[in-house]
Amino acid sequence: MASNVTVQSVLEKISVHHLECSICTNRFRQPKLLDCLHSFCLQCLQELRQSQDPSGTTLTCPLCRRETMLKGSWVADLPNNFAFSALVEEVTMQEKLLEGQGSEIKCQACDEENQAISRCMDCDHFLCQECQKAHDRMTLMMKSHKIYTLAQLQSGEIVYKSKLREKVPKCGKHPDQNLNVYCNSCEQVICTTCSVLDHVKHSLTGLPEAVEKCKKKVTEMVQKSERRKTGMSNTLEMMCKSRKDLDTMFANTQKKISKKAQQEITKLKQEVAKIKKEEQKLLKETNTIYKDKLKAFEAVQATNRKEVSQTENKLEEVKQLMNQASCYEILEFQQKLLDNLSELTGKQPQQVPD
C-alpha cells in the first residue's frame, strides 16, 4: 500500500553519494565521468579546471588526484554518465510523488495547467483527465502505450524509469545514425555508416557480443581484485595478531627484568644501586625497541588499511557503473574500467621489516 512507501524507504536503497556531486554536494547535474570512474557535475568540473589550469590538457580528480586527459581541452567532451543522470531523475520524481506533492504535478500535454492524474510511460508525460481521454482515443498510434495513475506510481506498484536508460547514442559523424557496431581494432562503438567508410578492414562485432566480452573481462578483473582485497584483509588480521604478541612480549619482558632485579636486590643488598641502574637501562632499551617496532606496525597497518579502503571504494564504483550503465556506456568505459582494475591488482600488501 502507498502508506507503507516513504521517501526514506526509497532512499535507503540508494547511497547518498551516488546521487550527490562531492564538489558542490548537490545532486548531479549533467554528470561527467573521469578516467578514475569518479563523476562530477559539468559546471563543477569547468570551475575546477579554471582553478587548476585553464589552458591545460588534463584535469586532476579532487578525490583521488588522478589525472584525466581532456579531448580537445574541453571538459564538455568528457563522457556523460547517463546512468547517474537517470538515477537522479528517478529518485527526484519518486520523492516528489511520495512527499505528498502529487497534487502539484501539472499536465504536460496541454497548456491548461490542470492537475495530472496519470503518466504515459512511452510519451514520458504527465496527463490530466482530459488529455488522458484524448490519448486513449488515439488508438491506432498509441494503443500500445502504457499509462499508469499517480496512485500506482506513488504506491511503488509501478516504478518510474527515466527515458535516459533507453537512450540510444547517436554517431558523432553521422547524427542520424545509431551506434550499433563495436570496432575491436579501434575499441569504440560506431554506426553502420562508419563501419563501411572508416573501418573496412577492422575487426567488427555486434553490440550484444561485444558487451558480453566486456562484462566477462570486467568480471574477471573484479574477481582478481576481490582476491587481492581478501589477501590484504588477511594480512591486516595477521598483523593485528602480531601486534598483540608484541604487546605481550613487551609486558612479559618487563616483568622478567623487574623480577630479576628484585631477586638480585634480595640476595645482594650491597649491589642494590648497581642492579637498579641496570634495570632502568634494560627497561629503556626494551621500550625503545618496542616503540620502534610499534611505529613500524602502525605505519604499515595504516598504509594497508588505506589500500583496502581504496580497493573497496573502487570496486563499488565499478560494480555500480556496471549495474547502472547502458551497454553503450559499458563499452565506452571499458578501457577505463580495466585500467582501474588492473591498477588495483598490481599492488601488493606491505610487510613489517624484521
mmCIF file of C-alpha atoms in Angstrom:
data_model
loop_
_atom_site.group_PDB
_atom_site.id
_atom_site.type_symbol
_atom_site.label_atom_id
_atom_site.label_comp_id
_atom_site.label_asym_id
_atom_site.label_seq_id
_atom_site.Cartn_x
_atom_site.Cartn_y
_atom_site.Cartn_z
ATOM 1 C CA MET A 1 0.000 0.000 0.000
ATOM 2 C CA ALA A 2 1.038 3.604 -0.527
ATOM 3 C CA SER A 3 1.098 4.255 3.227
ATOM 4 C CA ASN A 4 3.982 1.803 3.549
ATOM 5 C CA VAL A 5 6.106 3.582 0.939
ATOM 6 C CA THR A 6 8.124 6.589 2.114
ATOM 7 C CA VAL A 7 10.870 8.753 0.704
ATOM 8 C CA GLN A 8 13.133 7.305 3.366
ATOM 9 C CA SER A 9 12.389 3.722 2.312
ATOM 10 C CA VAL A 10 13.263 4.594 -1.278
ATOM 11 C CA LEU A 11 16.463 6.446 -0.413
ATOM 12 C CA GLU A 12 17.607 3.697 1.949
ATOM 13 C CA LYS A 13 18.161 1.543 -1.140
ATOM 14 C CA ILE A 14 20.475 4.147 -2.687
ATOM 15 C CA SER A 15 23.686 5.501 -1.156
ATOM 16 C CA VAL A 16 23.582 9.293 -0.881
ATOM 17 C CA HIS A 17 26.994 9.691 -2.509
ATOM 18 C CA HIS A 18 25.623 8.050 -5.651
ATOM 19 C CA LEU A 19 23.235 10.972 -6.081
ATOM 20 C CA GLU A 20 25.404 13.886 -4.985
ATOM 21 C CA CYS A 21 28.389 15.606 -6.547
ATOM 22 C CA SER A 22 31.192 15.695 -3.990
ATOM 23 C CA ILE A 23 32.284 19.143 -5.191
ATOM 24 C CA CYS A 24 29.029 21.091 -4.834
ATOM 25 C CA THR A 25 27.335 18.487 -2.536
ATOM 26 C CA ASN A 26 24.147 18.904 -4.584
ATOM 27 C CA ARG A 27 22.508 16.279 -6.731
ATOM 28 C CA PHE A 28 24.236 15.656 -10.017
ATOM 29 C CA ARG A 29 23.526 17.998 -12.910
ATOM 30 C CA GLN A 30 24.925 16.770 -16.228
ATOM 31 C CA PRO A 31 27.385 14.375 -14.546
ATOM 32 C CA LYS A 32 30.640 13.710 -16.404
ATOM 33 C CA LEU A 33 32.846 10.644 -15.891
ATOM 34 C CA LEU A 34 36.614 10.916 -15.325
ATOM 35 C CA ASP A 35 39.177 8.196 -16.096
ATOM 36 C CA CYS A 36 39.269 7.255 -12.395
ATOM 37 C CA LEU A 37 35.480 6.476 -12.575
ATOM 38 C CA HIS A 38 34.567 9.406 -10.299
ATOM 39 C CA SER A 39 31.723 11.606 -11.552
ATOM 40 C CA PHE A 40 31.071 15.333 -11.050
ATOM 41 C CA CYS A 41 28.705 17.974 -12.424
ATOM 42 C CA LEU A 42 29.754 19.522 -15.730
ATOM 43 C CA GLN A 43 29.710 23.026 -14.250
ATOM 44 C CA CYS A 44 31.703 21.895 -11.202
ATOM 45 C CA LEU A 45 34.390 20.399 -13.448
ATOM 46 C CA GLN A 46 34.507 23.538 -15.570
ATOM 47 C CA GLU A 47 35.048 25.653 -12.452
ATOM 48 C CA LEU A 48 37.595 23.131 -11.163
ATOM 49 C CA ARG A 49 39.556 23.391 -14.387
ATOM 50 C CA GLN A 50 39.612 27.172 -14.120
ATOM 51 C CA SER A 51 41.088 26.866 -10.634
ATOM 52 C CA GLN A 52 43.678 24.267 -11.691
ATOM 53 C CA ASP A 53 44.958 25.164 -15.157
ATOM 54 C CA PRO A 54 42.513 26.791 -17.608
ATOM 55 C CA SER A 55 44.765 26.081 -20.586
ATOM 56 C CA GLY A 56 45.920 22.606 -19.532
ATOM 57 C CA THR A 57 45.042 19.363 -21.290
ATOM 58 C CA THR A 58 44.491 17.390 -18.087
ATOM 59 C CA LEU A 59 42.096 17.579 -15.155
ATOM 60 C CA THR A 60 43.021 16.339 -11.681
ATOM 61 C CA CYS A 61 40.300 14.494 -9.757
ATOM 62 C CA PRO A 62 39.690 16.264 -6.411
ATOM 63 C CA LEU A 63 39.038 12.916 -4.706
ATOM 64 C CA CYS A 64 41.895 10.644 -5.777
ATOM 65 C CA ARG A 65 44.224 13.169 -7.532
ATOM 66 C CA ARG A 66 44.340 11.048 -10.684
ATOM 67 C CA GLU A 67 44.652 12.958 -13.938
ATOM 68 C CA THR A 68 42.243 12.707 -16.873
ATOM 69 C CA MET A 69 43.227 13.762 -20.384
ATOM 70 C CA LEU A 70 40.803 16.237 -21.960
ATOM 71 C CA LYS A 71 39.869 15.690 -25.600
ATOM 72 C CA GLY A 72 40.378 18.974 -27.365
ATOM 73 C CA SER A 73 40.955 20.517 -23.913
ATOM 74 C CA TRP A 74 37.185 20.736 -23.314
ATOM 75 C CA VAL A 75 35.509 19.486 -20.152
ATOM 76 C CA ALA A 76 32.243 19.223 -22.079
ATOM 77 C CA ASP A 77 33.787 16.487 -24.246
ATOM 78 C CA LEU A 78 34.173 14.165 -21.244
ATOM 79 C CA PRO A 79 31.793 11.163 -21.393
ATOM 80 C CA ASN A 80 28.343 11.657 -19.905
ATOM 81 C CA ASN A 81 27.280 9.453 -17.021
ATOM 82 C CA PHE A 82 23.716 8.840 -18.166
ATOM 83 C CA ALA A 83 23.279 6.152 -15.504
ATOM 84 C CA PHE A 84 23.699 8.750 -12.735
ATOM 85 C CA SER A 85 21.517 11.279 -14.572
ATOM 86 C CA ALA A 86 18.757 8.690 -14.863
ATOM 87 C CA LEU A 87 19.109 7.704 -11.205
ATOM 88 C CA VAL A 88 18.838 11.330 -10.029
ATOM 89 C CA GLU A 89 15.801 11.889 -12.242
ATOM 90 C CA GLU A 90 14.092 8.734 -10.958
ATOM 91 C CA VAL A 91 14.756 9.425 -7.279
ATOM 92 C CA THR A 92 13.737 13.082 -7.585
ATOM 93 C CA MET A 93 10.487 12.071 -9.261
ATOM 94 C CA GLN A 94 9.781 9.381 -6.668
ATOM 95 C CA GLU A 95 10.419 11.881 -3.868
ATOM 96 C CA LYS A 96 8.022 14.326 -5.445
ATOM 97 C CA LEU A 97 5.366 11.630 -5.699
ATOM 98 C CA LEU A 98 5.855 10.308 -2.168
ATOM 99 C CA GLU A 99 6.159 13.617 -0.325
ATOM 100 C CA GLY A 100 2.554 14.470 -1.000
ATOM 101 C CA GLN A 101 3.298 16.724 -3.950
ATOM 102 C CA GLY A 102 1.404 14.555 -6.377
ATOM 103 C CA SER A 103 -1.394 17.129 -6.311
ATOM 104 C CA GLU A 104 1.070 19.772 -7.531
ATOM 105 C CA ILE A 105 2.078 17.826 -10.645
ATOM 106 C CA LYS A 106 0.620 19.541 -13.700
ATOM 107 C CA CYS A 107 -0.347 18.096 -17.064
ATOM 108 C CA GLN A 108 2.488 18.214 -19.582
ATOM 109 C CA ALA A 109 0.338 17.574 -22.645
ATOM 110 C CA CYS A 110 -1.664 20.825 -22.609
ATOM 111 C CA ASP A 111 -1.351 24.472 -21.534
ATOM 112 C CA GLU A 112 -4.287 24.416 -19.095
ATOM 113 C CA GLU A 113 -2.088 23.592 -16.067
ATOM 114 C CA ASN A 114 -4.641 21.022 -14.958
ATOM 115 C CA GLN A 115 -3.724 18.614 -12.198
ATOM 116 C CA ALA A 116 -2.182 15.435 -13.560
ATOM 117 C CA ILE A 117 -3.859 12.122 -12.758
ATOM 118 C CA SER A 118 -1.656 9.729 -14.723
ATOM 119 C CA ARG A 119 1.544 9.348 -16.701
ATOM 120 C CA CYS A 120 2.201 7.866 -20.133
ATOM 121 C CA MET A 121 5.463 5.964 -19.792
ATOM 122 C CA ASP A 122 6.011 5.945 -23.570
ATOM 123 C CA CYS A 123 5.343 9.662 -24.154
ATOM 124 C CA ASP A 124 7.118 10.451 -20.865
ATOM 125 C CA HIS A 125 4.366 12.957 -19.995
ATOM 126 C CA PHE A 126 2.021 13.510 -17.060
ATOM 127 C CA LEU A 127 -1.596 13.722 -18.243
ATOM 128 C CA CYS A 128 -4.699 15.426 -16.897
ATOM 129 C CA GLN A 129 -8.089 13.742 -17.160
ATOM 130 C CA GLU A 130 -8.980 15.375 -20.495
ATOM 131 C CA CYS A 131 -5.605 14.673 -22.093
ATOM 132 C CA GLN A 132 -5.752 11.071 -20.958
ATOM 133 C CA LYS A 133 -9.125 10.683 -22.647
ATOM 134 C CA ALA A 134 -7.715 12.226 -25.834
ATOM 135 C CA HIS A 135 -4.705 9.967 -25.576
ATOM 136 C CA ASP A 136 -6.921 6.892 -25.216
ATOM 137 C CA ARG A 137 -8.892 7.856 -28.324
ATOM 138 C CA MET A 138 -5.739 7.792 -30.475
ATOM 139 C CA THR A 139 -5.764 4.009 -30.518
ATOM 140 C CA LEU A 140 -4.009 3.460 -33.813
ATOM 141 C CA MET A 141 -0.934 5.450 -32.852
ATOM 142 C CA MET A 142 -0.856 4.927 -29.108
ATOM 143 C CA LYS A 143 -2.764 1.762 -28.311
ATOM 144 C CA SER A 144 0.431 0.089 -27.113
ATOM 145 C CA HIS A 145 1.375 2.960 -24.789
ATOM 146 C CA LYS A 146 1.438 2.228 -21.073
ATOM 147 C CA ILE A 147 -0.491 4.691 -18.904
ATOM 148 C CA TYR A 148 -0.433 4.459 -15.095
ATOM 149 C CA THR A 149 -2.158 6.522 -12.422
ATOM 150 C CA LEU A 150 -0.237 8.659 -9.940
ATOM 151 C CA ALA A 151 -1.509 6.345 -7.220
ATOM 152 C CA GLN A 152 0.195 3.393 -8.894
ATOM 153 C CA LEU A 153 3.445 5.348 -9.103
ATOM 154 C CA GLN A 154 3.151 6.566 -5.503
ATOM 155 C CA SER A 155 2.493 3.090 -4.127
ATOM 156 C CA GLY A 156 5.530 1.603 -5.790
ATOM 157 C CA GLU A 157 3.342 -0.774 -7.799
ATOM 158 C CA ILE A 158 4.811 0.858 -10.906
ATOM 159 C CA VAL A 159 8.389 2.122 -10.807
ATOM 160 C CA TYR A 160 9.175 5.317 -12.677
ATOM 161 C CA LYS A 161 12.100 4.813 -15.055
ATOM 162 C CA SER A 162 13.951 7.614 -16.791
ATOM 163 C CA LYS A 163 13.939 7.694 -20.586
ATOM 164 C CA LEU A 164 17.692 8.197 -20.360
ATOM 165 C CA ARG A 165 18.017 4.467 -19.678
ATOM 166 C CA GLU A 166 16.553 3.724 -23.120
ATOM 167 C CA LYS A 167 18.502 6.417 -24.935
ATOM 168 C CA VAL A 168 20.468 5.105 -27.903
ATOM 169 C CA PRO A 169 23.580 7.242 -28.520
ATOM 170 C CA LYS A 170 23.959 8.799 -31.956
ATOM 171 C CA CYS A 171 27.121 8.818 -34.059
ATOM 172 C CA GLY A 172 29.187 12.000 -33.789
ATOM 173 C CA LYS A 173 29.968 11.899 -37.510
ATOM 174 C CA HIS A 174 26.517 10.799 -38.668
ATOM 175 C CA PRO A 175 23.924 12.298 -36.250
ATOM 176 C CA ASP A 176 21.059 10.385 -37.860
ATOM 177 C CA GLN A 177 22.730 7.013 -37.227
ATOM 178 C CA ASN A 178 22.549 4.955 -34.030
ATOM 179 C CA LEU A 179 25.738 3.498 -32.563
ATOM 180 C CA ASN A 180 25.214 -0.213 -33.197
ATOM 181 C CA VAL A 181 28.599 -1.758 -34.058
ATOM 182 C CA TYR A 182 31.735 -2.260 -31.962
ATOM 183 C CA CYS A 183 35.145 -1.938 -33.634
ATOM 184 C CA ASN A 184 37.594 -4.200 -31.832
ATOM 185 C CA SER A 185 40.521 -2.643 -33.696
ATOM 186 C CA CYS A 186 39.728 0.913 -32.567
ATOM 187 C CA GLU A 187 37.979 -0.130 -29.317
ATOM 188 C CA GLN A 188 34.995 2.133 -29.908
ATOM 189 C CA VAL A 189 31.279 1.949 -30.685
ATOM 190 C CA ILE A 190 30.450 3.119 -34.203
ATOM 191 C CA CYS A 191 27.475 3.336 -36.559
ATOM 192 C CA THR A 192 26.860 1.249 -39.659
ATOM 193 C CA THR A 193 27.964 4.058 -41.958
ATOM 194 C CA CYS A 194 31.262 4.453 -40.098
ATOM 195 C CA SER A 195 31.849 0.706 -40.311
ATOM 196 C CA VAL A 196 31.553 0.876 -44.096
ATOM 197 C CA LEU A 197 33.515 4.082 -44.652
ATOM 198 C CA ASP A 198 36.205 4.180 -41.960
ATOM 199 C CA HIS A 199 36.562 0.642 -40.573
ATOM 200 C CA VAL A 200 36.521 -1.529 -43.691
ATOM 201 C CA LYS A 201 39.274 -3.980 -42.748
ATOM 202 C CA HIS A 202 38.803 -3.716 -38.997
ATOM 203 C CA SER A 203 37.535 -6.419 -36.668
ATOM 204 C CA LEU A 204 33.864 -5.612 -36.052
ATOM 205 C CA THR A 205 31.450 -7.138 -33.555
ATOM 206 C CA GLY A 206 27.761 -6.733 -32.817
ATOM 207 C CA LEU A 207 26.908 -4.848 -29.620
ATOM 208 C CA PRO A 208 25.455 -7.818 -27.678
ATOM 209 C CA GLU A 209 28.549 -9.940 -28.257
ATOM 210 C CA ALA A 210 30.886 -7.019 -27.522
ATOM 211 C CA VAL A 211 29.062 -6.236 -24.280
ATOM 212 C CA GLU A 212 29.272 -9.849 -23.147
ATOM 213 C CA LYS A 213 33.014 -9.904 -23.826
ATOM 214 C CA CYS A 214 33.447 -6.643 -21.938
ATOM 215 C CA LYS A 215 31.413 -7.913 -18.990
ATOM 216 C CA LYS A 216 33.490 -11.088 -18.928
ATOM 217 C CA LYS A 217 36.743 -9.106 -18.841
ATOM 218 C CA VAL A 218 35.485 -6.808 -16.113
ATOM 219 C CA THR A 219 34.115 -9.730 -14.091
ATOM 220 C CA GLU A 220 37.482 -11.481 -14.242
ATOM 221 C CA MET A 221 39.271 -8.336 -13.088
ATOM 222 C CA VAL A 222 36.720 -7.786 -10.325
ATOM 223 C CA GLN A 223 37.279 -11.331 -9.085
ATOM 224 C CA LYS A 224 41.028 -10.797 -9.183
ATOM 225 C CA SER A 225 40.643 -7.552 -7.242
ATOM 226 C CA GLU A 226 38.367 -9.281 -4.737
ATOM 227 C CA ARG A 227 41.059 -11.904 -4.157
ATOM 228 C CA ARG A 228 43.633 -9.177 -3.646
ATOM 229 C CA LYS A 229 41.343 -7.423 -1.168
ATOM 230 C CA THR A 230 40.932 -10.709 0.717
ATOM 231 C CA GLY A 231 44.696 -11.095 0.818
ATOM 232 C CA MET A 232 45.100 -7.570 2.152
ATOM 233 C CA SER A 233 42.453 -8.180 4.805
ATOM 234 C CA ASN A 234 44.144 -11.422 5.856
ATOM 235 C CA THR A 235 47.467 -9.601 6.102
ATOM 236 C CA LEU A 236 45.901 -6.951 8.312
ATOM 237 C CA GLU A 237 44.384 -9.626 10.532
ATOM 238 C CA MET A 238 47.746 -11.347 10.902
ATOM 239 C CA MET A 239 49.412 -8.035 11.675
ATOM 240 C CA CYS A 240 46.866 -7.303 14.403
ATOM 241 C CA LYS A 241 47.696 -10.667 15.965
ATOM 242 C CA SER A 242 51.417 -9.941 15.693
ATOM 243 C CA ARG A 243 50.802 -6.580 17.331
ATOM 244 C CA LYS A 244 49.128 -8.276 20.275
ATOM 245 C CA ASP A 245 52.004 -10.746 20.502
ATOM 246 C CA LEU A 246 54.425 -7.835 20.563
ATOM 247 C CA ASP A 247 52.493 -6.209 23.400
ATOM 248 C CA THR A 248 52.506 -9.463 25.357
ATOM 249 C CA MET A 249 56.199 -9.990 24.725
ATOM 250 C CA PHE A 250 56.929 -6.457 25.847
ATOM 251 C CA ALA A 251 54.895 -6.869 29.041
ATOM 252 C CA ASN A 252 56.493 -10.236 29.840
ATOM 253 C CA THR A 253 59.955 -8.866 29.193
ATOM 254 C CA GLN A 254 59.301 -6.010 31.586
ATOM 255 C CA LYS A 255 58.087 -8.425 34.247
ATOM 256 C CA LYS A 256 61.120 -10.661 33.846
ATOM 257 C CA ILE A 257 63.515 -7.745 34.065
ATOM 258 C CA SER A 258 61.843 -6.356 37.178
ATOM 259 C CA LYS A 259 61.666 -9.805 38.790
ATOM 260 C CA LYS A 260 65.324 -10.445 38.121
ATOM 261 C CA ALA A 261 66.235 -7.098 39.570
ATOM 262 C CA GLN A 262 64.258 -7.743 42.742
ATOM 263 C CA GLN A 263 65.852 -11.151 43.171
ATOM 264 C CA GLU A 264 69.295 -9.632 42.892
ATOM 265 C CA ILE A 265 68.392 -6.904 45.370
ATOM 266 C CA THR A 266 67.201 -9.510 47.875
ATOM 267 C CA LYS A 267 70.348 -11.590 47.548
ATOM 268 C CA LEU A 268 72.817 -8.770 47.356
ATOM 269 C CA LYS A 269 71.858 -5.712 49.328
ATOM 270 C CA GLN A 270 75.173 -4.107 48.653
ATOM 271 C CA GLU A 271 74.583 -4.161 44.892
ATOM 272 C CA VAL A 272 71.125 -2.636 45.041
ATOM 273 C CA ALA A 273 72.180 0.605 43.406
ATOM 274 C CA LYS A 274 74.034 -1.172 40.627
ATOM 275 C CA ILE A 275 71.176 -3.543 39.911
ATOM 276 C CA LYS A 276 68.614 -0.707 39.878
ATOM 277 C CA LYS A 277 70.714 1.169 37.374
ATOM 278 C CA GLU A 278 70.940 -1.914 35.162
ATOM 279 C CA GLU A 279 67.200 -2.436 35.436
ATOM 280 C CA GLN A 280 66.442 1.066 34.191
ATOM 281 C CA LYS A 281 68.866 0.641 31.333
ATOM 282 C CA LEU A 282 67.256 -2.597 30.184
ATOM 283 C CA LEU A 283 63.751 -1.158 30.515
ATOM 284 C CA LYS A 284 64.720 1.846 28.455
ATOM 285 C CA GLU A 285 66.281 -0.296 25.741
ATOM 286 C CA THR A 286 63.262 -2.596 25.651
ATOM 287 C CA ASN A 287 60.926 0.375 25.486
ATOM 288 C CA THR A 288 62.908 1.863 22.612
ATOM 289 C CA ILE A 289 62.750 -1.410 20.684
ATOM 290 C CA TYR A 290 59.032 -1.692 21.375
ATOM 291 C CA LYS A 291 58.315 1.842 20.206
ATOM 292 C CA ASP A 292 60.347 1.357 17.061
ATOM 293 C CA LYS A 293 58.504 -1.865 16.283
ATOM 294 C CA LEU A 294 55.172 -0.266 17.165
ATOM 295 C CA LYS A 295 55.784 2.638 14.814
ATOM 296 C CA ALA A 296 56.663 0.225 12.034
ATOM 297 C CA PHE A 297 53.483 -1.804 12.622
ATOM 298 C CA GLU A 298 51.279 1.300 12.731
ATOM 299 C CA ALA A 299 52.782 2.775 9.571
ATOM 300 C CA VAL A 300 52.354 -0.439 7.579
ATOM 301 C CA GLN A 301 48.872 -1.044 9.011
ATOM 302 C CA ALA A 302 47.778 2.468 8.038
ATOM 303 C CA THR A 303 49.091 2.012 4.509
ATOM 304 C CA ASN A 304 47.409 -1.388 4.080
ATOM 305 C CA ARG A 305 44.120 -0.139 5.557
ATOM 306 C CA LYS A 306 44.163 2.729 3.086
ATOM 307 C CA GLU A 307 44.809 0.302 0.227
ATOM 308 C CA VAL A 308 41.929 -1.936 1.338
ATOM 309 C CA SER A 309 39.609 1.059 1.653
ATOM 310 C CA GLN A 310 40.576 2.415 -1.752
ATOM 311 C CA THR A 311 40.153 -1.044 -3.283
ATOM 312 C CA GLU A 312 36.678 -1.421 -1.743
ATOM 313 C CA ASN A 313 35.643 2.052 -2.953
ATOM 314 C CA LYS A 314 36.959 1.422 -6.438
ATOM 315 C CA LEU A 315 35.240 -1.984 -6.658
ATOM 316 C CA GLU A 316 31.980 -0.438 -5.503
ATOM 317 C CA GLU A 317 32.306 2.271 -8.171
ATOM 318 C CA VAL A 318 32.980 -0.364 -10.834
ATOM 319 C CA LYS A 319 30.029 -2.517 -9.711
ATOM 320 C CA GLN A 320 27.687 0.471 -9.588
ATOM 321 C CA LEU A 321 28.755 1.550 -13.046
ATOM 322 C CA MET A 322 28.331 -1.959 -14.466
ATOM 323 C CA ASN A 323 24.864 -2.234 -12.850
ATOM 324 C CA GLN A 324 23.630 1.214 -13.842
ATOM 325 C CA ALA A 325 25.322 1.926 -17.154
ATOM 326 C CA SER A 326 23.882 1.034 -20.541
ATOM 327 C CA CYS A 327 25.659 -1.336 -22.892
ATOM 328 C CA TYR A 328 26.956 1.621 -24.846
ATOM 329 C CA GLU A 329 28.439 3.225 -21.758
ATOM 330 C CA ILE A 330 29.943 -0.058 -20.630
ATOM 331 C CA LEU A 331 31.777 -0.380 -23.931
ATOM 332 C CA GLU A 332 32.756 3.271 -23.927
ATOM 333 C CA PHE A 333 34.184 2.984 -20.425
ATOM 334 C CA GLN A 334 35.682 -0.498 -20.979
ATOM 335 C CA GLN A 335 39.314 0.609 -21.016
ATOM 336 C CA LYS A 336 38.818 2.906 -18.041
ATOM 337 C CA LEU A 337 37.263 0.025 -16.091
ATOM 338 C CA LEU A 338 40.038 -2.387 -16.991
ATOM 339 C CA ASP A 339 42.763 0.193 -16.325
ATOM 340 C CA ASN A 340 41.382 0.902 -12.844
ATOM 341 C CA LEU A 341 41.027 -2.782 -12.009
ATOM 342 C CA SER A 342 44.473 -3.571 -13.386
ATOM 343 C CA GLU A 343 45.915 -0.872 -11.185
ATOM 344 C CA LEU A 344 44.240 -2.446 -8.144
ATOM 345 C CA THR A 345 45.508 -5.935 -8.856
ATOM 346 C CA GLY A 346 49.087 -4.783 -9.313
ATOM 347 C CA LYS A 347 49.566 -3.627 -5.739
ATOM 348 C CA GLN A 348 50.960 -5.873 -3.002
ATOM 349 C CA PRO A 349 50.431 -5.510 0.764
ATOM 350 C CA GLN A 350 53.325 -4.056 2.710
ATOM 351 C CA GLN A 351 55.028 -6.113 5.402
ATOM 352 C CA VAL A 352 56.744 -5.028 8.598
ATOM 353 C CA PRO A 353 60.504 -5.440 8.188
ATOM 354 C CA ASP A 354 62.245 -7.830 10.570
#
